[in-house]
PDB file of C-alpha atoms in Angstrom:
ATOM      1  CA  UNK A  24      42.721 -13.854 -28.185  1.00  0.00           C
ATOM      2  CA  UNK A  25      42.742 -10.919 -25.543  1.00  0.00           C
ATOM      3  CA  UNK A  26      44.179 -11.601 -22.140  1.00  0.00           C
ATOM      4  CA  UNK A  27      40.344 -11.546 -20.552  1.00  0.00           C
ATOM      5  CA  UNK A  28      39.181 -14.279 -22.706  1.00  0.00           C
ATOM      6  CA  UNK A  29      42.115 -16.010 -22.264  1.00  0.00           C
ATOM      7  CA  UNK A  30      42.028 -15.814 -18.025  1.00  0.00           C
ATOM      8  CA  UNK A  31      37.903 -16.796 -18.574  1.00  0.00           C
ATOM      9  CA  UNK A  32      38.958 -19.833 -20.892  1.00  0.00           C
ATOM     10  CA  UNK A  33      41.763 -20.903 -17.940  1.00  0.00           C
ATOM     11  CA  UNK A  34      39.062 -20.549 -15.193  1.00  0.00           C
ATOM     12  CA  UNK A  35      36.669 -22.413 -17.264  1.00  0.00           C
ATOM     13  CA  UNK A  36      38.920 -25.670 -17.434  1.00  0.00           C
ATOM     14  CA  UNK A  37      39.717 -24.971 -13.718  1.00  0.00           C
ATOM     15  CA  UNK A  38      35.878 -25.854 -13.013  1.00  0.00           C
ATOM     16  CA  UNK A  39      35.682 -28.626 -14.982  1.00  0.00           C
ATOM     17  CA  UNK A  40      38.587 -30.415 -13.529  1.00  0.00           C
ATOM     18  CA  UNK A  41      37.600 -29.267  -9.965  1.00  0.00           C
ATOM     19  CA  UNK A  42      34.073 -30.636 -10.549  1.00  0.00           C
ATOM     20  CA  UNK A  43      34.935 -34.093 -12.002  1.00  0.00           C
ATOM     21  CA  UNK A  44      37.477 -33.906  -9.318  1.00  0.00           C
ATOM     22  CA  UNK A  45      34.605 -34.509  -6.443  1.00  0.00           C
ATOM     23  CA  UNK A  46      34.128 -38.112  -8.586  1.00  0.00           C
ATOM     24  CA  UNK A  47      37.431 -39.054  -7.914  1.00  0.00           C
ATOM     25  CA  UNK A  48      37.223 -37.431  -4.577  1.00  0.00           C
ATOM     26  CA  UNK A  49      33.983 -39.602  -3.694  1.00  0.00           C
ATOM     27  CA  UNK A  50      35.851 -42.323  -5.456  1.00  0.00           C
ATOM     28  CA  UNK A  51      39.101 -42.217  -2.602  1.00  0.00           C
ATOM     29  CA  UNK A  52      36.475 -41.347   0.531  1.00  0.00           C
ATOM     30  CA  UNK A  53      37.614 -44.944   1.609  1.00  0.00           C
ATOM     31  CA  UNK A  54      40.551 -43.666   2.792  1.00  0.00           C
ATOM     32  CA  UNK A  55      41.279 -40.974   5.853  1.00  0.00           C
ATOM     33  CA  UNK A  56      40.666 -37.212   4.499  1.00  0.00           C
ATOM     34  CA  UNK A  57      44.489 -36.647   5.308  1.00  0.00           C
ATOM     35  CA  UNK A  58      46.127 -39.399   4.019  1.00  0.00           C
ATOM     36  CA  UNK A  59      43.990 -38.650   0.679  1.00  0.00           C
ATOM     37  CA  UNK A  60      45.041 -34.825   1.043  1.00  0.00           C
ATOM     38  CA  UNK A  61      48.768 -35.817   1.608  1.00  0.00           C
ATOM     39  CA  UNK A  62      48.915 -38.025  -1.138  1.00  0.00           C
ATOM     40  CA  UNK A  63      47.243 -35.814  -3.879  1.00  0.00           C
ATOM     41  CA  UNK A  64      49.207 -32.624  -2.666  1.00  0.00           C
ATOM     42  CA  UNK A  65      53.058 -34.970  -2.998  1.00  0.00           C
ATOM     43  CA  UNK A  66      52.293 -35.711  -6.676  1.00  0.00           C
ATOM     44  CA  UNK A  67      50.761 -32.254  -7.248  1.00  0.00           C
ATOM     45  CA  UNK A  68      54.627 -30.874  -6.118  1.00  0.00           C
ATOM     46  CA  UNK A  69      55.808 -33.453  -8.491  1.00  0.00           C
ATOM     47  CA  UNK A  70      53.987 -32.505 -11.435  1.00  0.00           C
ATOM     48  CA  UNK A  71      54.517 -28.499 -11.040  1.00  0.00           C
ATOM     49  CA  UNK A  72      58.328 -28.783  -9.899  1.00  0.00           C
ATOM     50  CA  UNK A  73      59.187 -29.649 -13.431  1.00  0.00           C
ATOM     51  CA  UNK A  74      56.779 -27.201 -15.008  1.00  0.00           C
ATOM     52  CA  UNK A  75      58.291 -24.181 -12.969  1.00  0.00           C
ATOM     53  CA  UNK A  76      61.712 -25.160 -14.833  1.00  0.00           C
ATOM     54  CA  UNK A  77      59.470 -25.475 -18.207  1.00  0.00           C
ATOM     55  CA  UNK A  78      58.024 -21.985 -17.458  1.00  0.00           C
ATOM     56  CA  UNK A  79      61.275 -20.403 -16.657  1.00  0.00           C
ATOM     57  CA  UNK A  80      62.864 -22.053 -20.275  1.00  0.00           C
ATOM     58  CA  UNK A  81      60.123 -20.354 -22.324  1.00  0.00           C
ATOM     59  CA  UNK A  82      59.995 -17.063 -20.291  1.00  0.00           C
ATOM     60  CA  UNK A  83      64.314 -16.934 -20.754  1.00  0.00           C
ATOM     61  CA  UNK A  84      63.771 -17.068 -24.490  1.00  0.00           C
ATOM     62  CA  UNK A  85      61.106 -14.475 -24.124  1.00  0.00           C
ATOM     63  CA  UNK A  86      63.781 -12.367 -22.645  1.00  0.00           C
ATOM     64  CA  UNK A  87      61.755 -12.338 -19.093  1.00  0.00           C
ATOM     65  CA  UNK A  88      62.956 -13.970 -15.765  1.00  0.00           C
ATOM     66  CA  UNK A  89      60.292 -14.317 -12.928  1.00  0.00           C
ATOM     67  CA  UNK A  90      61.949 -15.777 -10.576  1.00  0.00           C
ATOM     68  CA  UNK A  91      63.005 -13.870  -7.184  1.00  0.00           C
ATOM     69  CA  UNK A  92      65.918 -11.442  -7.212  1.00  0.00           C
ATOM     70  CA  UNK A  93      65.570  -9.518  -3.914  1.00  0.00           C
ATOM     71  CA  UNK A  94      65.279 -10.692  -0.423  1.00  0.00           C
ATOM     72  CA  UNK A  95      62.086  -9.111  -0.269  1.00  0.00           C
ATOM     73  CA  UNK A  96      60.817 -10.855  -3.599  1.00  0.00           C
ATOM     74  CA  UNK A  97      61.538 -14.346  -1.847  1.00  0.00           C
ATOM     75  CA  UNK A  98      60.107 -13.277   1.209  1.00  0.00           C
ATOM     76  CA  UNK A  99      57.097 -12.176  -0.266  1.00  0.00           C
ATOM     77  CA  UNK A 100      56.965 -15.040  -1.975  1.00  0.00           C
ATOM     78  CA  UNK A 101      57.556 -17.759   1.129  1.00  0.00           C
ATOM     79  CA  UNK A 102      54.578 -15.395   2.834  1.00  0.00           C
ATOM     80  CA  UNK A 103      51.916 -15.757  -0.357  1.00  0.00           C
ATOM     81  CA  UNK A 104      53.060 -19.483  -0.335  1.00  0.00           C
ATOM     82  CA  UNK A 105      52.803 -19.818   3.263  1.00  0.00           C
ATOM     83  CA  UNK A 106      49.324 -18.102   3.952  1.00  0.00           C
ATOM     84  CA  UNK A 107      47.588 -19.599   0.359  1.00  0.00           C
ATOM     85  CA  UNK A 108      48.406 -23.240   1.387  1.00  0.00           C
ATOM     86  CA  UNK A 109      47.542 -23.210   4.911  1.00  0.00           C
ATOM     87  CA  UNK A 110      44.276 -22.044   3.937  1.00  0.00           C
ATOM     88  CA  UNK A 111      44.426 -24.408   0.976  1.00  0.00           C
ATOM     89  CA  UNK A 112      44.966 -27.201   4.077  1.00  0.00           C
ATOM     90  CA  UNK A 113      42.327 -26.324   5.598  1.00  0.00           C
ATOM     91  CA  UNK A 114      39.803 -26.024   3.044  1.00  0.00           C
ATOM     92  CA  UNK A 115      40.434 -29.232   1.285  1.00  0.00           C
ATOM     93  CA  UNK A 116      40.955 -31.202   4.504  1.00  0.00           C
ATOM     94  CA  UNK A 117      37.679 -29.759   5.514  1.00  0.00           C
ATOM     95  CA  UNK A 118      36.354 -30.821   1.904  1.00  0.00           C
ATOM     96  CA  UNK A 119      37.786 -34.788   1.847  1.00  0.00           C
ATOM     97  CA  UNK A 120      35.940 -34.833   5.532  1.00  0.00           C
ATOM     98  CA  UNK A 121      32.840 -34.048   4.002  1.00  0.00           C
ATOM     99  CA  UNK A 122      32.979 -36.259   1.308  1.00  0.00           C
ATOM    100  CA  UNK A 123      34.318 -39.441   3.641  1.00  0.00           C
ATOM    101  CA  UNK A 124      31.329 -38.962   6.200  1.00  0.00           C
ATOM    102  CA  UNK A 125      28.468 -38.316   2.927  1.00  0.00           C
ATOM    103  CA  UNK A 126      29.858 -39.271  -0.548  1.00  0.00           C
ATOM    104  CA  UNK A 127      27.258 -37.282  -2.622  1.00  0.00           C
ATOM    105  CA  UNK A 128      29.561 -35.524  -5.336  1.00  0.00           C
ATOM    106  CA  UNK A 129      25.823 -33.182  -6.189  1.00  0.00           C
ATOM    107  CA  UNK A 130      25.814 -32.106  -2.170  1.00  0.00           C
ATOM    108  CA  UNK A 131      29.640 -31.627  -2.017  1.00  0.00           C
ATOM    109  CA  UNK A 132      29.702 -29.655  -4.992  1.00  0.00           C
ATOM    110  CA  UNK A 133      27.073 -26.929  -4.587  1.00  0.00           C
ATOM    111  CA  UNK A 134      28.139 -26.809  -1.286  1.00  0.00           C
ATOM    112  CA  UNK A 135      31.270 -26.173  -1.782  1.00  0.00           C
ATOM    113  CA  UNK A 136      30.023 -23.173  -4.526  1.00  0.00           C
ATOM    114  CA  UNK A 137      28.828 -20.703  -1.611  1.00  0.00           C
ATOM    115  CA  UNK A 138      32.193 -19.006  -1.318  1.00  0.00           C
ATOM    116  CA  UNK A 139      31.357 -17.393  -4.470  1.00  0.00           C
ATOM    117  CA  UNK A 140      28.378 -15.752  -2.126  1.00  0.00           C
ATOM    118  CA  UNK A 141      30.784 -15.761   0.780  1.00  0.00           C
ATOM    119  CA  UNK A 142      33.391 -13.880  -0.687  1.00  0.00           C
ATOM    120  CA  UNK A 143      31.834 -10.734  -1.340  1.00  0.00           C
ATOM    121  CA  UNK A 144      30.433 -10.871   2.166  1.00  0.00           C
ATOM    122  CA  UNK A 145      33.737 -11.092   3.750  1.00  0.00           C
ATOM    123  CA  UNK A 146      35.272  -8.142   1.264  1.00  0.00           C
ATOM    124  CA  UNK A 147      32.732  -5.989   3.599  1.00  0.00           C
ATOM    125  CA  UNK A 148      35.047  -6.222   6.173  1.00  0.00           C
ATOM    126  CA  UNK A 149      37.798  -5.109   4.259  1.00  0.00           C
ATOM    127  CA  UNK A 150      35.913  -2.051   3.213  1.00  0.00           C
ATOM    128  CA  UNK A 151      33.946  -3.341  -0.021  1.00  0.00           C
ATOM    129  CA  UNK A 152      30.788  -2.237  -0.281  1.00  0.00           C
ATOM    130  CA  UNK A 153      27.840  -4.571  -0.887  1.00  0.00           C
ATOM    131  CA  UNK A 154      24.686  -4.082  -2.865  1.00  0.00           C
ATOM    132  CA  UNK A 155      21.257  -5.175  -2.922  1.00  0.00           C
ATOM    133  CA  UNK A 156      21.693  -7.847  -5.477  1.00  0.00           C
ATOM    134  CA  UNK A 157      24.180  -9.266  -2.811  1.00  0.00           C
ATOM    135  CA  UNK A 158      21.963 -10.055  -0.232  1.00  0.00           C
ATOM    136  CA  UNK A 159      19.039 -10.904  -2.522  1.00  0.00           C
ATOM    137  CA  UNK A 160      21.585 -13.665  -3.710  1.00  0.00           C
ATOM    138  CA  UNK A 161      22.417 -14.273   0.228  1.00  0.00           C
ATOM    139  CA  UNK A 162      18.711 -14.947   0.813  1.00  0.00           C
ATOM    140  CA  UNK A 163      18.204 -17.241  -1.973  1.00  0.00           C
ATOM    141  CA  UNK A 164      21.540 -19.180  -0.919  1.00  0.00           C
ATOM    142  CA  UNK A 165      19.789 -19.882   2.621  1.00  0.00           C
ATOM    143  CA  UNK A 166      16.819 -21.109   1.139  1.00  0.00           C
ATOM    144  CA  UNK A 167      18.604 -23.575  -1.020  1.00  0.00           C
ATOM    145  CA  UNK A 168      20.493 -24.600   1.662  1.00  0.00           C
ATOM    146  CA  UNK A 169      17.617 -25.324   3.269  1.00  0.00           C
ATOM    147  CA  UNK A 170      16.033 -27.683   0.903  1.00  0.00           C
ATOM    148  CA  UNK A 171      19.101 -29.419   0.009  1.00  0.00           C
ATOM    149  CA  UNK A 172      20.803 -30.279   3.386  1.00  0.00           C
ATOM    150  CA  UNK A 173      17.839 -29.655   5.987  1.00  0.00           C
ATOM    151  CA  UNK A 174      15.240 -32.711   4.691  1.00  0.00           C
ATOM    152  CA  UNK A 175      13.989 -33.039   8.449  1.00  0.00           C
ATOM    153  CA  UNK A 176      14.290 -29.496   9.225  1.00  0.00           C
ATOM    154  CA  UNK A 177      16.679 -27.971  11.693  1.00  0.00           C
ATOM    155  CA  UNK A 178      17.099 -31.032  13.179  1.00  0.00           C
ATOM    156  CA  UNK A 179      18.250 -33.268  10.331  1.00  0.00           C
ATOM    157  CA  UNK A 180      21.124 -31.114   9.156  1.00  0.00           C
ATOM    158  CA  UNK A 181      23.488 -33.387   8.453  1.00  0.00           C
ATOM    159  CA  UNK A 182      27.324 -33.595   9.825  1.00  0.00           C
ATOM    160  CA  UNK A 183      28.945 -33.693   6.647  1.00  0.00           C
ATOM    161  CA  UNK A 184      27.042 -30.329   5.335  1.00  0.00           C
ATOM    162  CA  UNK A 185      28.473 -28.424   8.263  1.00  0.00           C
ATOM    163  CA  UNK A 186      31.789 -29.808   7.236  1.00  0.00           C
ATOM    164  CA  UNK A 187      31.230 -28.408   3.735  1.00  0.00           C
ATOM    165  CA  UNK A 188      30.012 -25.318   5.115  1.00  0.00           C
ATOM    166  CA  UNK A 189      32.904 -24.965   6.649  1.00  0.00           C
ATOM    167  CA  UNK A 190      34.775 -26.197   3.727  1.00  0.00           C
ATOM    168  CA  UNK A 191      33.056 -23.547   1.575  1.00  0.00           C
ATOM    169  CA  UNK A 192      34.145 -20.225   3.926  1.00  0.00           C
ATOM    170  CA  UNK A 193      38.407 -21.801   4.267  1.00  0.00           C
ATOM    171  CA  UNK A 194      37.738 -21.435   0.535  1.00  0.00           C
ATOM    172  CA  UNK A 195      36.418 -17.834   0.570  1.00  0.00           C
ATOM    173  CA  UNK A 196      39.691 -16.640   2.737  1.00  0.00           C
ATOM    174  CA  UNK A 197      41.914 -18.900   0.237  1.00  0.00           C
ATOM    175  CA  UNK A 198      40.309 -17.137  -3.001  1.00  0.00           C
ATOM    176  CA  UNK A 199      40.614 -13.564  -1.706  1.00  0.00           C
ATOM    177  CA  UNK A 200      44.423 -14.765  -0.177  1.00  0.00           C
ATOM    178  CA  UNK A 201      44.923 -15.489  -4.178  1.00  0.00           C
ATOM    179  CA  UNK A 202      43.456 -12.422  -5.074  1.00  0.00           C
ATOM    180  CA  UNK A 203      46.153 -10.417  -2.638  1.00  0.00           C
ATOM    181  CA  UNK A 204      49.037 -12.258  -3.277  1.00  0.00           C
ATOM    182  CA  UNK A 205      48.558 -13.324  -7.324  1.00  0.00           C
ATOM    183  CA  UNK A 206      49.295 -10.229  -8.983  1.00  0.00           C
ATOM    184  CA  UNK A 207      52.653  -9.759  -6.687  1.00  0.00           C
ATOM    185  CA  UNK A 208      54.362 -13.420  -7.604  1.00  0.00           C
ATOM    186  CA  UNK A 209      55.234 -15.174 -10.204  1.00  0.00           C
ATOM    187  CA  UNK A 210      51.536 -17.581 -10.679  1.00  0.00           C
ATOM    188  CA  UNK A 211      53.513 -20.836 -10.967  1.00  0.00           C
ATOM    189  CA  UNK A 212      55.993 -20.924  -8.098  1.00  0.00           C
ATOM    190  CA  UNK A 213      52.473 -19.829  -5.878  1.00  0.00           C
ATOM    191  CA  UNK A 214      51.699 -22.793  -6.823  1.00  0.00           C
ATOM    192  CA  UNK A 215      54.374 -24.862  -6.362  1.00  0.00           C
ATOM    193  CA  UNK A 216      55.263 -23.899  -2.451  1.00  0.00           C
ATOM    194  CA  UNK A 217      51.311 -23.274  -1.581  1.00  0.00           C
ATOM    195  CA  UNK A 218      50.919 -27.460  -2.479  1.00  0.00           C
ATOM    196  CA  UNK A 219      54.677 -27.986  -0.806  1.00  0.00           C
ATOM    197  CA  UNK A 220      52.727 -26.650   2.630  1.00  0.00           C
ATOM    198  CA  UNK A 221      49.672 -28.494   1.858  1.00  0.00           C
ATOM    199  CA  UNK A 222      51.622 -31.513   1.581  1.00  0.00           C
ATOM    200  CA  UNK A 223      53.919 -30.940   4.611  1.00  0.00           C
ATOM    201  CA  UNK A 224      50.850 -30.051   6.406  1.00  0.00           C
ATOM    202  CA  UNK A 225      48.824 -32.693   5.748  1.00  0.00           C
ATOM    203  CA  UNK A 226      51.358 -35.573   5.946  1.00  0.00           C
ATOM    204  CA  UNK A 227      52.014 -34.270  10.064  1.00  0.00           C
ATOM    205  CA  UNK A 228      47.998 -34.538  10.286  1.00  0.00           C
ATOM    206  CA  UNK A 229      48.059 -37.948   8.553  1.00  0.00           C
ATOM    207  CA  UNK A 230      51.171 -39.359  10.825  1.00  0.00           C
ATOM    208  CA  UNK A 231      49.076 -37.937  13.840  1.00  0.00           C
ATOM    209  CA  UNK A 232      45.672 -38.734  13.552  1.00  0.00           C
ATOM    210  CA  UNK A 233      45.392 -41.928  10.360  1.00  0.00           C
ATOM    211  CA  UNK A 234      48.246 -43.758  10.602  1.00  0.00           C
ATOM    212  CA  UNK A 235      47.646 -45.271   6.816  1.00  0.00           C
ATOM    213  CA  UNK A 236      48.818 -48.588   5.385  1.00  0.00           C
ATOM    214  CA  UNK A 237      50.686 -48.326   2.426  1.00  0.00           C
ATOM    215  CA  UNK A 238      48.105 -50.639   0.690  1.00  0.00           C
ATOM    216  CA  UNK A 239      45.666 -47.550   1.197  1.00  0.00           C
ATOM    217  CA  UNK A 240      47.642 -45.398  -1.672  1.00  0.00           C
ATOM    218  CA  UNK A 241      47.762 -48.468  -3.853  1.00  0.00           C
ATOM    219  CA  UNK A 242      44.280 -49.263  -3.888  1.00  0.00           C
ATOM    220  CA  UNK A 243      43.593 -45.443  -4.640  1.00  0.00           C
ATOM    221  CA  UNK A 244      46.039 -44.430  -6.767  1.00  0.00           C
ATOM    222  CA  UNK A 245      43.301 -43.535 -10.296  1.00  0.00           C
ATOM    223  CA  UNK A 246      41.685 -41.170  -7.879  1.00  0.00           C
ATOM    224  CA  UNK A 247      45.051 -39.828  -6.267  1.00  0.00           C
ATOM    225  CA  UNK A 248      46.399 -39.029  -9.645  1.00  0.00           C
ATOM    226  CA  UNK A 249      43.620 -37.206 -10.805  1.00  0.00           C
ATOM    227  CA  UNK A 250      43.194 -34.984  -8.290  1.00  0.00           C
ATOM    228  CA  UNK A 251      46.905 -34.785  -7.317  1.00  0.00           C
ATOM    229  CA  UNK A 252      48.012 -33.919 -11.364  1.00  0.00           C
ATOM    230  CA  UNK A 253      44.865 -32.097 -12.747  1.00  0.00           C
ATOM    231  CA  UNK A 254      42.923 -30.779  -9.657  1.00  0.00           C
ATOM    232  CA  UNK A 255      45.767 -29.706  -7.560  1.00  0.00           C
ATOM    233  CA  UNK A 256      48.800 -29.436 -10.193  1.00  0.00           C
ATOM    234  CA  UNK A 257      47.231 -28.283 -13.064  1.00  0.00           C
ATOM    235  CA  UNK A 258      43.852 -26.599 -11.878  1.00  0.00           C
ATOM    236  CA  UNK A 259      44.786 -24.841  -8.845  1.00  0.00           C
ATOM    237  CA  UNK A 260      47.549 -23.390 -10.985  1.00  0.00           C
ATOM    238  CA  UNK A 261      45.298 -22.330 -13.767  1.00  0.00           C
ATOM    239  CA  UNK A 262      43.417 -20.700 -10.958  1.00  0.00           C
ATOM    240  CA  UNK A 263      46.132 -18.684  -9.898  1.00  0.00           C
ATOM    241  CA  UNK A 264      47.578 -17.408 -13.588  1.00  0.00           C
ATOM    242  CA  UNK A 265      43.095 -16.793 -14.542  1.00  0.00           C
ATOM    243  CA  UNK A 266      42.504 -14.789 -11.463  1.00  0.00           C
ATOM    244  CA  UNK A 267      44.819 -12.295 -12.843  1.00  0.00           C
ATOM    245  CA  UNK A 268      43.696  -9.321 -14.808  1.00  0.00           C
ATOM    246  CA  UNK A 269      40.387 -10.613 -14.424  1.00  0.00           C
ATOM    247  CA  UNK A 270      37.301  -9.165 -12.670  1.00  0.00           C
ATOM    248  CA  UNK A 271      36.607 -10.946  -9.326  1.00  0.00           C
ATOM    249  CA  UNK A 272      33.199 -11.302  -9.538  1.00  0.00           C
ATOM    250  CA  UNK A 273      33.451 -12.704 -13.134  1.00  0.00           C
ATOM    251  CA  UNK A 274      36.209 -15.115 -12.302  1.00  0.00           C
ATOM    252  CA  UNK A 275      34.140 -16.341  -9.303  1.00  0.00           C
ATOM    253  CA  UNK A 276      31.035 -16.942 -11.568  1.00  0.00           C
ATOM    254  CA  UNK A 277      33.212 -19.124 -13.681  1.00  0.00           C
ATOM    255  CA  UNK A 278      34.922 -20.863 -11.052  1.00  0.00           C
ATOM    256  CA  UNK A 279      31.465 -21.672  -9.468  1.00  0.00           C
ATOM    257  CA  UNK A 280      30.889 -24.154 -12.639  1.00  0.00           C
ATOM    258  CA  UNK A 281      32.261 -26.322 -10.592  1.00  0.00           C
ATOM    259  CA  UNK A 282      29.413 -27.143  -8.912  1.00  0.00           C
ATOM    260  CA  UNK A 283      27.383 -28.360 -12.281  1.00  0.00           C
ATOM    261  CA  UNK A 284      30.127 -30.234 -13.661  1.00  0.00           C
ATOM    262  CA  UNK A 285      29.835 -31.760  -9.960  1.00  0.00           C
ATOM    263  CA  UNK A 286      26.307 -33.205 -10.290  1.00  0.00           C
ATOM    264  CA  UNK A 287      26.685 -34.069 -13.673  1.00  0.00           C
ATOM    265  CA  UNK A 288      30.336 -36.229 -13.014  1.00  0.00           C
ATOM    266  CA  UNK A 289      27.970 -37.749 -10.139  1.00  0.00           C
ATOM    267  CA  UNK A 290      25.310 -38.401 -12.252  1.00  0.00           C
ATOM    268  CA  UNK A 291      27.120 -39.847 -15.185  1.00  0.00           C
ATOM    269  CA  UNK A 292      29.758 -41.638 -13.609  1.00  0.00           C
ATOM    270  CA  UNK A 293      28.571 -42.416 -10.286  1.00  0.00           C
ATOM    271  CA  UNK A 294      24.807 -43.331 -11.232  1.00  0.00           C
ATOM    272  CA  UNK A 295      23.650 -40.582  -7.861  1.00  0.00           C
ATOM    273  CA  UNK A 296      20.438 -38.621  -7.639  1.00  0.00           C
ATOM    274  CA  UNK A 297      18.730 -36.099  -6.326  1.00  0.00           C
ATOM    275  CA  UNK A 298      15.418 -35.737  -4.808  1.00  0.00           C
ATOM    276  CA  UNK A 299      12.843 -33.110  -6.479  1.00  0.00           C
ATOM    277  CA  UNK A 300      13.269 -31.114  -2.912  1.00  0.00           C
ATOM    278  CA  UNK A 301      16.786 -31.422  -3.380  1.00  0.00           C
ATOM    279  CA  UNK A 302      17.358 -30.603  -7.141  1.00  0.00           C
ATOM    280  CA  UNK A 303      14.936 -27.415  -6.902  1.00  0.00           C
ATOM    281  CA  UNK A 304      17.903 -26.585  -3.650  1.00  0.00           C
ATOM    282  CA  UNK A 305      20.924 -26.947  -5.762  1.00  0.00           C
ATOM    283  CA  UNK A 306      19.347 -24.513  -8.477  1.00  0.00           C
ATOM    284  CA  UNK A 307      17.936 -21.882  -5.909  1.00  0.00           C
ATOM    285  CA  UNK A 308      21.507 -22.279  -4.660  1.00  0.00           C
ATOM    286  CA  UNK A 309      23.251 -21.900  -8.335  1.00  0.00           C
ATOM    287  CA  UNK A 310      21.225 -19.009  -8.874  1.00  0.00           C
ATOM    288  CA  UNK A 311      22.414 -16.945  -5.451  1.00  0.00           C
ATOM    289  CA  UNK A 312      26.161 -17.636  -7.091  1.00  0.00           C
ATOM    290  CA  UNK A 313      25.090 -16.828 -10.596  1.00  0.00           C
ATOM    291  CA  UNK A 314      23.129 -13.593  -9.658  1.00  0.00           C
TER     292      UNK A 314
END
């Protein structure tokens, strides 16, 4: 298997587990967004602390070592760590928010898909240039948007899409942060200390703003380990190790799966539809990310 279908296979699984993820997510919207985030992000260090040290056994027999030898390595390192979770916060906090004020795992999911239009819209700023198909796509995007989230018009735009919005362009800065940072550190300790700031960030926001009760955790704890081991440990570090060697347009079109396996978690599991109005939205929208 060559290393591009390998990367495509990794991204593939990503999307899957990010997209059944927004059941579970849905699932824990009883709880506040940061307590949820805190929770998830603790067992995702957990999980990938060990698998760092299960990395570094079969790379030693390999006769490879990835781990940090200079001080510049390790501060390059504590930067890409630094700068991916922060955004990471941010995006998922913004995310869990979403999903708490409008549990709709369809909504959330396509939603959440326009940083695969966003991203290329921001690399014109840093010099990229964009082509017609882009803003074709950009057009179409707006127009789905418009049918899914606007049923009343302007005016009944709901609070929870501009959350996701939101949600959807933290996720466009953390993507092209991954991009910057992925090929120059080792994939797996990314992972580990971007979820290490994620957790340390979100457990402040939690003692601040949620004060949880402990029974809180308990009575979530199937959704908290799904998205804390698959979506955060395992996914977010298949995401790091796919983007590599991979074109970024064809690793976002993967990624962007996401948003199917979404509405069909929510469909199957939860028992949610969509109106007409709002299906024909979420395709116009799947088509802007797929063209």
């Amino acid at each position: 298997m060559n290393t591009q279908t390998k990367h495509s296979l990794m991204l593939m699984l990503c999307a899957f587990i990010w997209g059944t993820a927004f059941v579970a997510q849905s699932a824990g919207s009883g709880m506040g967004a940061c307590s949820f985030l805190a929770g998830r992000s603790w067992l995702a260090v957990l999980v990938l602390i060990p698998t760092v040290m299960v990395f570094d056994a079969i790379r030693r027999k390999s006769g490879t070592d990835a781990k940090p030898k200079t001080a510049a390595e390790k501060k390059k390192l504590l930067a890409a760590g630094f700068v991916c979770g922060t955004l990471l916060f941010a995006a998922s906090a913004a995310q869990q928010i979403g999903i708490t004020i409008n549990p709709s795992t369809a909504k959330a999911g396509f939603l959440t898909a326009m940083y695969v239009v966003l991203v290329p819209v921001f690399g014109l700023f840093l010099g990229r240039k964009g082509s017609a198909q882009l803003w074709v796509s950009m057009v179409v995007a707006v127009l789905g948007l418009y049918l899914l989230c606007m049923q009343n018009g302007f005016g009944g735009v709901e609070r929870s899409d501009m959350v996701l919005l939101l949600c959807a362009v933290l996720f466009s800065f953390q993507i092209m942060a991954v991009n910057h940072y992925g090929p120059q550190v080792d994939g797996v300790r990314l992972s580990l200390r971007q979820f290490f700031v994620v957790a340390v960030e979100s457990s402040v926001a939690t003692l601040l703003l949620e004060h949880p009760a402990p029974a809180e955790f308990a009575v979530n704890a199937v959704p908290l380990l799904y998205c804390g081991v698959m979506s955060s440990g395992v996914a977010y570090t298949l995401q790091i190790l796919g983007q590599r060697d991979l074109n970024p347009a064809i690793a976002s079109l993967i990624m962007c799966l996401e948003s199917v396996f979404s509405a069909l978690g929510g469909w199957m599991l939860l028992h949610q539809n969509l109106s007409a109005r709002e299906v024909f939205g979420c395709v116009l929208i799947f088509a802007a990310v797929v063209l």
